[in-house]
Tab-separated table of N, CA and C in Angstrom:
chain	number	residue	atom	x	y	z
V	1	UNK	N	116.339	106.225	118.074
V	1	UNK	CA	114.733	106.276	117.260
V	1	UNK	C	113.549	106.482	117.777
V	2	UNK	N	112.778	106.919	117.506
V	2	UNK	CA	111.493	107.200	118.127
V	2	UNK	C	110.929	105.760	118.330
V	3	UNK	N	110.404	105.292	117.126
V	3	UNK	CA	109.962	103.752	117.364
V	3	UNK	C	110.709	103.001	118.139
V	4	UNK	N	111.915	102.509	118.387
V	4	UNK	CA	112.778	101.807	119.201
V	4	UNK	C	112.538	102.246	120.619
V	5	UNK	N	112.446	103.444	120.624
V	5	UNK	CA	111.846	103.974	122.408
V	5	UNK	C	110.734	103.730	122.832
V	6	UNK	N	109.675	103.848	121.839
V	6	UNK	CA	108.191	103.204	121.875
V	6	UNK	C	108.209	101.595	122.274
V	7	UNK	N	109.016	100.843	121.549
V	7	UNK	CA	109.334	99.603	121.855
V	7	UNK	C	109.703	99.346	122.995
V	8	UNK	N	110.681	99.855	123.333
V	8	UNK	CA	111.543	99.627	124.650
V	8	UNK	C	110.292	100.125	125.889
V	9	UNK	N	109.842	101.373	125.583
V	9	UNK	CA	108.571	101.495	126.596
V	9	UNK	C	107.506	100.230	127.134
V	10	UNK	N	107.023	99.914	125.800
V	10	UNK	CA	106.023	98.730	125.983
V	10	UNK	C	106.664	97.666	126.642
V	11	UNK	N	107.854	97.414	126.094
V	11	UNK	CA	108.619	96.061	126.947
V	11	UNK	C	108.460	96.336	128.525
V	12	UNK	N	109.112	97.702	128.746
V	12	UNK	CA	108.876	97.747	130.328
V	12	UNK	C	107.325	97.494	131.006
V	13	UNK	N	106.570	98.335	130.123
V	13	UNK	CA	105.029	98.245	130.657
V	13	UNK	C	104.594	96.835	130.924
V	14	UNK	N	105.069	96.007	129.750
V	14	UNK	CA	104.646	94.695	129.785
V	14	UNK	C	104.947	93.698	130.486
V	15	UNK	N	106.526	93.720	130.836
V	15	UNK	CA	107.147	93.263	132.214
V	15	UNK	C	106.338	93.706	133.584
V	16	UNK	N	105.715	94.909	133.697
V	16	UNK	CA	104.915	95.261	134.684
V	16	UNK	C	103.805	94.861	134.922
V	17	UNK	N	102.943	94.925	133.906
V	17	UNK	CA	101.610	94.343	134.238
V	17	UNK	C	101.465	92.935	133.369
V	18	UNK	N	102.247	92.500	132.939
V	18	UNK	CA	102.055	91.125	131.968
V	18	UNK	C	100.473	91.014	131.403
V	19	UNK	N	100.298	91.712	131.028
V	19	UNK	CA	98.631	91.679	130.357
V	19	UNK	C	99.017	90.817	129.238
V	20	UNK	N	98.070	89.612	128.713
V	20	UNK	CA	98.347	89.056	127.805
V	20	UNK	C	98.332	89.975	126.648
V	21	UNK	N	97.013	90.883	126.411
V	21	UNK	CA	96.556	91.684	125.500
V	21	UNK	C	97.999	92.515	125.016
V	22	UNK	N	98.368	92.982	125.863
V	22	UNK	CA	99.721	93.985	125.883
V	22	UNK	C	100.739	93.629	125.391
V	23	UNK	N	100.683	92.322	125.835
V	23	UNK	CA	102.397	91.534	125.666
V	23	UNK	C	102.083	91.139	124.086
V	24	UNK	N	101.061	90.695	123.558
V	24	UNK	CA	100.970	90.340	122.025
V	24	UNK	C	101.121	91.272	120.986
V	25	UNK	N	100.411	92.954	121.385
V	25	UNK	CA	100.874	93.819	120.618
V	25	UNK	C	101.975	94.418	120.860
V	26	UNK	N	102.857	94.335	122.148
V	26	UNK	CA	104.088	94.551	121.933
V	26	UNK	C	104.933	93.827	121.017
V	27	UNK	N	104.585	92.442	121.078
V	27	UNK	CA	105.497	91.552	120.345
V	27	UNK	C	105.413	91.827	118.796
V	28	UNK	N	103.819	92.316	118.764
V	28	UNK	CA	103.757	92.592	117.041
V	28	UNK	C	105.071	93.774	116.485
V	29	UNK	N	104.677	94.890	117.708
V	29	UNK	CA	105.296	95.955	117.281
V	29	UNK	C	107.002	95.695	117.210
V	30	UNK	N	107.402	94.967	118.189
V	30	UNK	CA	108.755	94.568	118.290
V	30	UNK	C	109.119	93.624	116.858
V	31	UNK	N	108.596	92.986	116.807
V	31	UNK	CA	108.725	92.387	115.200
V	31	UNK	C	108.744	93.337	114.222
V	32	UNK	N	107.651	94.268	113.848
V	32	UNK	CA	107.708	94.807	112.724
V	32	UNK	C	109.101	96.077	112.830
V	33	UNK	N	109.233	96.259	114.320
V	33	UNK	CA	110.778	97.138	114.496
V	33	UNK	C	112.011	96.317	113.927
V	34	UNK	N	111.912	94.904	114.355
V	34	UNK	CA	112.946	94.097	113.849
V	34	UNK	C	113.293	94.066	112.271
V	35	UNK	N	111.896	93.809	111.741
V	35	UNK	CA	111.788	93.940	110.277
V	35	UNK	C	112.480	95.217	109.740
V	36	UNK	N	112.215	96.454	110.276
V	36	UNK	CA	112.442	97.289	109.811
V	36	UNK	C	114.134	97.732	110.031
V	37	UNK	N	114.594	97.361	111.032
V	37	UNK	CA	115.999	97.120	111.164
V	37	UNK	C	116.656	96.106	110.208
V	38	UNK	N	115.958	95.062	109.915
V	38	UNK	CA	116.534	94.409	108.707
V	38	UNK	C	116.435	94.803	107.279
V	39	UNK	N	115.732	95.513	107.045
V	39	UNK	CA	115.723	96.528	105.842
V	39	UNK	C	116.797	97.349	105.469
V	40	UNK	N	116.992	98.267	106.455
V	40	UNK	CA	118.141	98.868	106.687
V	40	UNK	C	119.477	98.239	106.551
V	41	UNK	N	119.498	97.323	107.470
V	41	UNK	CA	120.677	96.587	107.434
V	41	UNK	C	121.030	95.834	106.231
V	42	UNK	N	120.125	95.319	105.570
V	42	UNK	CA	120.274	94.859	104.098
V	42	UNK	C	120.796	95.886	103.156
V	43	UNK	N	120.113	97.227	103.172
V	43	UNK	CA	120.439	98.527	102.321
V	43	UNK	C	121.972	98.351	102.751
V	44	UNK	N	122.393	98.286	104.059
V	44	UNK	CA	123.830	99.089	104.313
V	44	UNK	C	125.039	97.846	103.938
V	45	UNK	N	124.465	96.384	103.895
V	45	UNK	CA	125.206	95.444	102.953
V	45	UNK	C	125.235	95.439	101.615
V	46	UNK	N	124.080	95.468	100.992
V	46	UNK	CA	124.127	96.111	99.478
V	46	UNK	C	125.232	97.066	99.103
V	47	UNK	N	125.232	98.115	99.712
V	47	UNK	CA	126.189	99.090	99.770
V	47	UNK	C	127.396	98.983	99.864
V	48	UNK	N	127.830	98.335	101.033
V	48	UNK	CA	129.036	98.021	101.182
V	48	UNK	C	129.569	96.947	100.231
V	49	UNK	N	128.721	95.836	99.791
V	49	UNK	CA	129.200	95.298	98.660
V	49	UNK	C	129.499	95.966	97.438
V	50	UNK	N	128.445	96.576	97.235
V	50	UNK	CA	128.739	97.438	95.708
V	50	UNK	C	130.340	98.397	95.530
V	51	UNK	N	130.598	98.965	96.954
V	51	UNK	CA	131.854	99.815	97.473
V	51	UNK	C	133.256	98.892	97.482
V	52	UNK	N	132.652	97.557	97.165
V	52	UNK	CA	133.991	96.357	97.576
V	52	UNK	C	134.376	96.588	98.956
V	53	UNK	N	133.642	97.158	100.031
V	53	UNK	CA	134.001	97.057	101.030
V	53	UNK	C	133.520	95.786	102.196
V	54	UNK	N	134.177	94.728	101.596
V	54	UNK	CA	133.647	93.384	101.937
V	54	UNK	C	133.326	93.373	103.405
V	55	UNK	N	134.422	93.407	104.170
V	55	UNK	CA	134.576	93.282	105.814
V	55	UNK	C	133.040	94.131	106.426
V	56	UNK	N	132.609	95.283	106.029
V	56	UNK	CA	131.611	96.176	106.465
V	56	UNK	C	130.563	95.103	105.852
V	57	UNK	N	130.298	94.714	104.638
V	57	UNK	CA	129.037	93.825	104.200
V	57	UNK	C	129.129	92.623	105.128
V	58	UNK	N	130.275	91.989	105.270
V	58	UNK	CA	130.121	90.727	106.257
V	58	UNK	C	129.544	91.084	107.576
V	59	UNK	N	129.929	91.902	108.236
V	59	UNK	CA	129.592	92.693	109.289
V	59	UNK	C	127.935	92.902	109.113
V	60	UNK	N	127.338	93.606	108.290
V	60	UNK	CA	125.831	94.089	108.354
V	60	UNK	C	125.174	92.461	107.919
V	61	UNK	N	125.877	91.542	107.316
V	61	UNK	CA	125.228	90.362	106.718
V	61	UNK	C	125.053	89.554	108.428
V	62	UNK	N	125.790	89.574	109.166
V	62	UNK	CA	125.715	88.890	110.234
V	62	UNK	C	124.783	89.396	111.352
V	63	UNK	N	124.648	90.911	111.175
V	63	UNK	CA	123.836	91.916	112.007
V	63	UNK	C	122.073	91.675	111.380
V	64	UNK	N	122.287	91.318	109.901
V	64	UNK	CA	120.983	90.695	109.600
V	64	UNK	C	120.428	89.424	109.961
V	65	UNK	N	121.561	88.634	109.885
V	65	UNK	CA	121.376	87.140	110.551
V	65	UNK	C	120.939	87.199	111.991
V	66	UNK	N	121.509	87.935	113.001
V	66	UNK	CA	121.176	88.015	114.324
V	66	UNK	C	119.442	88.896	114.562
V	67	UNK	N	119.213	89.706	113.382
V	67	UNK	CA	118.266	90.296	113.957
V	67	UNK	C	117.112	89.129	113.351
V	68	UNK	N	117.130	88.551	112.379
V	68	UNK	CA	116.307	87.581	111.815
V	68	UNK	C	115.871	86.470	112.694
V	69	UNK	N	117.313	86.176	113.464
V	69	UNK	CA	116.874	85.282	114.693
V	69	UNK	C	116.254	85.741	115.906
V	70	UNK	N	116.634	86.939	116.299
V	70	UNK	CA	115.632	87.456	117.153
V	70	UNK	C	114.415	87.744	116.853
V	71	UNK	N	114.135	88.024	115.554
V	71	UNK	CA	112.575	88.290	115.305
V	71	UNK	C	111.846	86.594	115.501
V	72	UNK	N	112.407	85.548	114.828
V	72	UNK	CA	111.830	84.613	114.830
V	72	UNK	C	111.972	84.158	116.207
V	73	UNK	N	112.642	84.131	117.337
V	73	UNK	CA	112.702	84.089	118.456
V	73	UNK	C	111.647	84.407	119.337
V	74	UNK	N	111.178	85.563	119.227
V	74	UNK	CA	110.414	86.543	119.694
V	74	UNK	C	109.048	86.224	119.080
V	75	UNK	N	108.803	85.966	117.831
V	75	UNK	CA	107.261	85.389	117.385
V	75	UNK	C	107.120	83.716	117.958
V	76	UNK	N	108.146	83.420	117.750
V	76	UNK	CA	107.855	81.804	118.312
V	76	UNK	C	107.805	81.574	119.739
V	77	UNK	N	108.380	82.215	120.624
V	77	UNK	CA	108.061	82.114	122.170
V	77	UNK	C	106.540	82.827	122.431
V	78	UNK	N	106.481	83.838	121.230
V	78	UNK	CA	104.894	84.590	122.164
V	78	UNK	C	103.898	84.093	121.372
V	79	UNK	N	103.771	83.167	120.313
V	79	UNK	CA	102.783	82.288	119.842
V	79	UNK	C	102.690	81.064	120.469
V	80	UNK	N	103.754	80.727	121.450
V	80	UNK	CA	103.742	79.387	122.013
V	80	UNK	C	102.971	79.550	123.417
V	81	UNK	N	103.244	80.914	123.966
V	81	UNK	CA	102.853	81.437	125.137
V	81	UNK	C	100.997	81.547	124.923
V	82	UNK	N	100.858	82.021	123.839
V	82	UNK	CA	99.417	82.521	123.471
V	82	UNK	C	98.563	81.731	122.838
V	83	UNK	N	99.367	80.756	122.088
V	83	UNK	CA	98.349	80.017	121.201
V	83	UNK	C	97.799	78.921	121.723
V	84	UNK	N	98.053	78.425	123.143
V	84	UNK	CA	97.460	77.252	123.763
V	84	UNK	C	96.027	78.229	124.367
V	85	UNK	N	96.284	79.361	124.727
V	85	UNK	CA	95.214	80.500	125.510
V	85	UNK	C	94.101	80.772	124.460
V	86	UNK	N	94.455	80.810	123.149
V	86	UNK	CA	93.800	81.026	121.938
V	86	UNK	C	92.629	79.683	121.793
V	87	UNK	N	92.851	78.645	122.400
V	87	UNK	CA	91.694	77.509	121.965
V	87	UNK	C	91.079	77.211	123.350
V	88	UNK	N	91.376	78.167	124.537
V	88	UNK	CA	91.070	77.883	125.895
V	88	UNK	C	90.372	78.708	126.451
V	89	UNK	N	90.180	78.623	128.075
V	89	UNK	CA	89.096	79.617	128.779
V	89	UNK	C	89.503	81.093	128.529
V	90	UNK	N	90.946	81.363	128.123
V	90	UNK	CA	91.190	82.831	127.852
V	90	UNK	C	90.854	83.380	126.469
V	91	UNK	N	90.456	82.672	125.804
V	91	UNK	CA	90.453	82.967	124.270
V	91	UNK	C	89.930	84.494	123.918
V	92	UNK	N	88.817	84.646	124.650
V	92	UNK	CA	88.490	86.141	124.311
V	92	UNK	C	89.465	87.267	124.743
V	93	UNK	N	90.583	87.224	125.224
V	93	UNK	CA	91.258	87.944	125.730
V	93	UNK	C	92.391	87.920	124.705
V	94	UNK	N	92.656	87.033	123.853
V	94	UNK	CA	93.590	86.556	123.050
V	94	UNK	C	93.216	87.463	121.520
V	95	UNK	N	94.041	88.214	120.605
V	95	UNK	CA	93.945	88.718	119.465
V	95	UNK	C	94.346	87.772	118.748
V	96	UNK	N	93.510	87.018	117.987
V	96	UNK	CA	93.844	85.898	117.045
V	96	UNK	C	94.348	86.745	115.946
V	97	UNK	N	94.231	87.929	115.772
V	97	UNK	CA	94.663	88.630	114.169
V	97	UNK	C	96.185	88.732	114.658
V	98	UNK	N	96.635	89.289	115.759
V	98	UNK	CA	97.731	89.547	115.937
V	98	UNK	C	98.979	88.020	116.376
V	99	UNK	N	97.905	87.127	116.833
V	99	UNK	CA	98.545	85.708	117.133
V	99	UNK	C	98.897	85.083	115.397
V	100	UNK	N	97.978	85.342	114.479
V	100	UNK	CA	98.088	85.151	113.051
V	100	UNK	C	99.206	85.703	112.684
V	101	UNK	N	99.646	87.040	112.593
V	101	UNK	CA	100.359	87.650	112.125
V	101	UNK	C	102.100	87.326	112.654
V	102	UNK	N	101.929	87.121	114.371
V	102	UNK	CA	103.211	86.764	114.546
V	102	UNK	C	103.457	85.257	114.090
V	103	UNK	N	102.590	84.432	113.842
V	103	UNK	CA	102.757	83.012	113.136
V	103	UNK	C	103.221	83.184	111.693
V	104	UNK	N	102.464	83.717	111.182
V	104	UNK	CA	103.135	84.465	109.770
V	104	UNK	C	104.182	84.891	109.498
V	105	UNK	N	104.943	85.560	110.266
V	105	UNK	CA	106.405	85.792	110.637
V	105	UNK	C	107.060	84.493	110.422
V	106	UNK	N	107.063	83.631	111.067
V	106	UNK	CA	107.738	82.521	111.143
V	106	UNK	C	107.772	81.833	109.912
V	107	UNK	N	106.270	81.748	109.190
V	107	UNK	CA	106.434	81.155	108.063
V	107	UNK	C	107.080	82.031	106.483
V	108	UNK	N	106.967	83.431	106.576
V	108	UNK	CA	107.820	84.070	106.016
V	108	UNK	C	109.138	84.134	105.659
V	109	UNK	N	109.542	83.985	107.086
V	109	UNK	CA	110.987	84.129	107.151
V	109	UNK	C	112.018	82.862	107.627
V	110	UNK	N	110.995	82.088	107.950
V	110	UNK	CA	111.904	80.570	108.270
V	110	UNK	C	112.320	79.935	107.467
V	111	UNK	N	112.272	79.949	105.999
V	111	UNK	CA	113.191	79.481	105.074
V	111	UNK	C	114.557	79.928	104.993
V	112	UNK	N	114.662	81.110	105.227
V	112	UNK	CA	115.811	82.033	105.085
V	112	UNK	C	117.054	81.230	106.309
V	113	UNK	N	118.069	81.341	105.840
V	113	UNK	CA	119.430	80.877	106.437
V	113	UNK	C	119.550	82.145	107.553
V	114	UNK	N	119.735	81.735	108.596
V	114	UNK	CA	120.125	80.365	109.155
V	114	UNK	C	119.111	79.751	110.139
V	115	UNK	N	117.895	80.236	109.766
V	115	UNK	CA	116.817	79.074	110.325
V	115	UNK	C	116.616	78.226	109.576
V	116	UNK	N	116.498	78.601	108.438
V	116	UNK	CA	116.335	77.299	107.294
V	116	UNK	C	115.172	76.072	107.749
V	117	UNK	N	114.024	76.650	107.897
V	117	UNK	CA	113.138	76.022	108.552
V	117	UNK	C	112.702	74.948	106.953
V	118	UNK	N	111.947	73.679	106.987
V	118	UNK	CA	111.924	72.926	105.897
V	118	UNK	C	110.655	73.516	105.448
V	119	UNK	N	110.704	73.536	104.090
V	119	UNK	CA	108.909	74.136	103.403
V	119	UNK	C	107.763	73.534	104.079
V	120	UNK	N	107.855	72.489	104.287
V	120	UNK	CA	106.341	71.865	104.788
V	120	UNK	C	106.347	72.602	106.046
V	121	UNK	N	107.378	72.648	107.075
V	121	UNK	CA	106.963	73.368	108.260
V	121	UNK	C	106.411	75.149	107.902
V	122	UNK	N	107.062	75.712	107.245
V	122	UNK	CA	106.620	76.833	106.515
V	122	UNK	C	105.457	76.973	106.198
V	123	UNK	N	104.940	76.192	105.385
V	123	UNK	CA	103.548	75.635	104.584
V	123	UNK	C	102.399	75.596	106.265
V	124	UNK	N	102.945	74.745	106.950
V	124	UNK	CA	101.775	74.434	107.898
V	124	UNK	C	101.855	75.756	108.753
V	125	UNK	N	102.788	76.433	108.896
V	125	UNK	CA	102.720	77.570	109.962
V	125	UNK	C	101.829	78.816	109.050
V	126	UNK	N	101.853	78.827	107.703
V	126	UNK	CA	101.035	79.541	107.064
V	126	UNK	C	99.783	79.063	107.408
V	127	UNK	N	99.162	77.869	107.156
V	127	UNK	CA	97.835	77.422	107.338
V	127	UNK	C	97.150	77.659	108.867
V	128	UNK	N	98.274	77.686	109.766
V	128	UNK	CA	98.034	78.046	111.238
V	128	UNK	C	97.491	79.208	110.980
V	129	UNK	N	98.286	80.587	110.336
V	129	UNK	CA	97.948	81.553	110.342
V	129	UNK	C	96.661	81.978	109.684
V	130	UNK	N	96.148	81.276	108.871
V	130	UNK	CA	94.807	81.248	108.438
V	130	UNK	C	93.717	80.683	109.142
V	131	UNK	N	94.127	79.628	109.861
V	131	UNK	CA	93.293	79.431	110.992
V	131	UNK	C	92.960	80.140	111.974
V	132	UNK	N	93.516	80.872	112.459
V	132	UNK	CA	93.781	81.928	113.511
V	132	UNK	C	92.978	83.106	112.855
V	133	UNK	N	92.890	83.588	111.966
V	133	UNK	CA	92.494	84.805	111.085
V	133	UNK	C	92.021	84.607	109.348
V	134	UNK	N	91.179	83.832	109.290
V	134	UNK	CA	90.864	83.248	108.061
V	134	UNK	C	90.733	84.418	107.101
V	135	UNK	N	90.467	86.117	107.663
V	135	UNK	CA	90.080	87.074	106.564
V	135	UNK	C	91.188	87.612	106.336
V	136	UNK	N	92.639	87.108	106.866
V	136	UNK	CA	93.565	87.977	106.514
V	136	UNK	C	94.133	87.740	105.267
V	137	UNK	N	94.413	88.633	104.334
V	137	UNK	CA	94.683	88.587	102.878
V	137	UNK	C	95.946	88.228	103.001
V	138	UNK	N	97.097	88.585	103.768
V	138	UNK	CA	98.714	88.023	103.674
V	138	UNK	C	98.673	86.868	103.928
V	139	UNK	N	97.738	86.268	105.129
V	139	UNK	CA	98.272	84.874	105.402
V	139	UNK	C	97.646	83.877	104.225
V	140	UNK	N	96.602	84.523	104.056
V	140	UNK	CA	95.970	83.360	102.834
V	140	UNK	C	96.884	83.172	101.374
V	141	UNK	N	97.645	84.489	101.295
V	141	UNK	CA	98.417	84.422	99.935
V	141	UNK	C	99.525	83.580	100.052
V	142	UNK	N	100.248	83.965	101.157
V	142	UNK	CA	101.363	82.765	101.683
V	142	UNK	C	100.643	81.263	102.039
V	143	UNK	N	99.826	80.951	102.380
V	143	UNK	CA	99.524	79.735	102.433
V	143	UNK	C	99.153	79.191	100.981
V	144	UNK	N	98.673	79.799	100.295
V	144	UNK	CA	98.534	79.375	98.548
V	144	UNK	C	97.830	78.183	98.333
V	145	UNK	N	96.964	77.829	98.910
V	145	UNK	CA	96.280	76.528	98.770
V	145	UNK	C	95.324	76.899	97.741
V	146	UNK	N	94.527	76.333	96.951
V	146	UNK	CA	92.898	76.413	96.165
V	146	UNK	C	92.168	77.044	97.182
V	147	UNK	N	91.750	76.555	98.321
V	147	UNK	CA	90.899	77.079	99.143
V	147	UNK	C	91.147	78.981	99.607
V	148	UNK	N	92.644	78.791	99.618
V	148	UNK	CA	93.124	80.340	99.572
V	148	UNK	C	92.870	81.397	98.921
V	149	UNK	N	93.143	80.631	97.683
V	149	UNK	CA	92.768	81.690	96.339
V	149	UNK	C	91.361	81.972	96.251
V	150	UNK	N	90.710	80.956	96.252
V	150	UNK	CA	89.139	80.805	96.448
V	150	UNK	C	88.464	82.002	97.229
V	151	UNK	N	89.154	82.162	98.596
V	151	UNK	CA	88.674	82.535	99.366
V	151	UNK	C	89.037	84.687	99.028
V	152	UNK	N	90.540	84.314	98.528
V	152	UNK	CA	90.798	85.638	98.147
V	152	UNK	C	90.229	86.259	97.109
V	153	UNK	N	89.664	85.586	96.016
V	153	UNK	CA	89.449	86.224	94.358
V	153	UNK	C	88.048	85.536	94.109
V	154	UNK	N	87.429	84.899	94.876
V	154	UNK	CA	85.994	84.197	94.705
V	154	UNK	C	86.085	83.033	93.733
V	155	UNK	N	85.133	82.791	93.030
V	155	UNK	CA	85.774	81.498	91.820
V	155	UNK	C	85.801	82.254	90.905
V	156	UNK	N	86.538	81.251	89.944
V	156	UNK	CA	87.056	81.547	88.556
V	156	UNK	C	85.943	81.852	87.843
V	157	UNK	N	84.795	81.546	88.056
V	157	UNK	CA	83.433	82.122	87.166
V	157	UNK	C	83.241	83.510	87.818
V	158	UNK	N	83.331	83.924	89.289
V	158	UNK	CA	83.039	85.137	89.646
V	158	UNK	C	84.230	86.148	90.350
V	159	UNK	N	85.331	86.320	89.934
V	159	UNK	CA	85.956	86.945	90.374
V	159	UNK	C	85.981	88.320	90.685
V	160	UNK	N	86.519	88.439	91.878
V	160	UNK	CA	86.293	89.889	92.691
V	160	UNK	C	85.137	89.734	93.789
V	161	UNK	N	84.958	88.526	93.888
V	161	UNK	CA	83.634	88.291	95.052
V	161	UNK	C	84.206	87.806	96.236
V	162	UNK	N	85.918	87.619	96.246
V	162	UNK	CA	86.489	87.094	97.572
V	162	UNK	C	86.994	88.467	98.790
V	163	UNK	N	87.714	87.683	99.158
V	163	UNK	CA	88.278	89.154	100.272
V	163	UNK	C	89.049	90.297	99.693
V	164	UNK	N	89.379	90.247	98.501
V	164	UNK	CA	90.154	91.252	97.629
V	164	UNK	C	89.190	91.782	96.831
V	165	UNK	N	89.317	93.198	96.558
V	165	UNK	CA	88.289	94.217	96.173
V	165	UNK	C	88.598	93.563	94.352
V	166	UNK	N	87.842	93.945	93.588
V	166	UNK	CA	87.456	93.494	92.297
V	166	UNK	C	89.064	94.399	91.809
V	167	UNK	N	88.990	95.572	91.888
V	167	UNK	CA	90.097	96.298	91.404
V	167	UNK	C	91.590	96.107	92.166
V	168	UNK	N	91.818	95.151	92.775
V	168	UNK	CA	93.169	94.852	93.656
V	168	UNK	C	94.073	94.721	92.796
V	169	UNK	N	95.459	95.212	92.921
V	169	UNK	CA	96.371	94.727	91.640
V	169	UNK	C	96.694	93.410	91.494
V	170	UNK	N	96.963	92.751	92.912
V	170	UNK	CA	97.243	91.336	92.963
V	170	UNK	C	96.003	90.426	92.273
V	171	UNK	N	94.956	90.680	91.916
V	171	UNK	CA	93.704	89.908	91.745
V	171	UNK	C	94.148	88.920	90.350
V	172	UNK	N	94.505	89.781	89.595
V	172	UNK	CA	94.785	88.883	88.044
V	172	UNK	C	96.027	87.663	88.442
V	173	UNK	N	96.977	88.002	89.010
V	173	UNK	CA	97.890	86.750	89.453
V	173	UNK	C	97.373	85.888	90.379
V	174	UNK	N	96.613	86.453	91.201
V	174	UNK	CA	96.045	85.101	92.033
V	174	UNK	C	95.002	84.315	91.401
V	175	UNK	N	94.293	84.936	90.583
V	175	UNK	CA	93.146	84.113	89.442
V	175	UNK	C	93.983	83.352	88.626
V	176	UNK	N	95.235	83.693	88.001
V	176	UNK	CA	96.144	82.676	87.251
V	176	UNK	C	96.479	81.656	88.351
V	177	UNK	N	96.844	81.851	89.695
V	177	UNK	CA	97.398	80.662	90.453
V	177	UNK	C	95.907	79.781	90.853
V	178	UNK	N	94.904	80.507	90.762
V	178	UNK	CA	93.638	79.764	91.268
V	178	UNK	C	93.214	78.890	90.216
V	179	UNK	N	93.599	79.365	88.733
V	179	UNK	CA	93.339	78.460	87.698
V	179	UNK	C	94.480	77.189	87.468
V	180	UNK	N	95.485	77.489	88.013
V	180	UNK	CA	96.575	76.680	87.289
V	180	UNK	C	96.325	75.650	89.141
V	181	UNK	N	96.069	76.061	90.032
V	181	UNK	CA	95.454	74.824	91.137
V	181	UNK	C	94.384	73.930	90.843
V	182	UNK	N	93.474	74.810	90.091
V	182	UNK	CA	92.149	74.083	89.640
V	182	UNK	C	92.549	72.788	88.758
V	183	UNK	N	93.271	73.215	87.447
V	183	UNK	CA	93.707	72.413	86.508
V	183	UNK	C	94.716	71.236	87.502
V	184	UNK	N	95.315	71.290	88.329
V	184	UNK	CA	96.155	70.212	88.726
V	184	UNK	C	95.509	68.986	89.544
């Protein structure tokens, strides 16, 4: 696969240069590559189950677990290495957007077995992703606090004044969530 060979070439280049910026970008590409493999593996598992080929389905399910663990491990180790730098002297060289996305991956997939992260930890990771990149729509959506909904949609009185465009498909749903959060 072309995408896999690009990731491999970047992995070799990063090992040679060890530049922080390149490593972050490579890690994000690798996470996306693992995510694509997970989608394909899930499809293969569903097909095997539908055809009652249960041994193949179990094999695909185990592959999905392995991919998930690899993705989480890569995101966790990369954010640990570069997270401290984002607050220190080297902050100008750390792309907080990429660091945010790698943090968000841990929140999005962390609740799944075999990782089974507690919901509070996943929520904390989503909040950290927002801290790293406050304008990230995906991080704000996953964080799902009232202030996140307000940042996304604007106020209840002036919807469409936030990060989302006024004609965004998810605007109505997020407005409903903001109203529910305001009522609570």
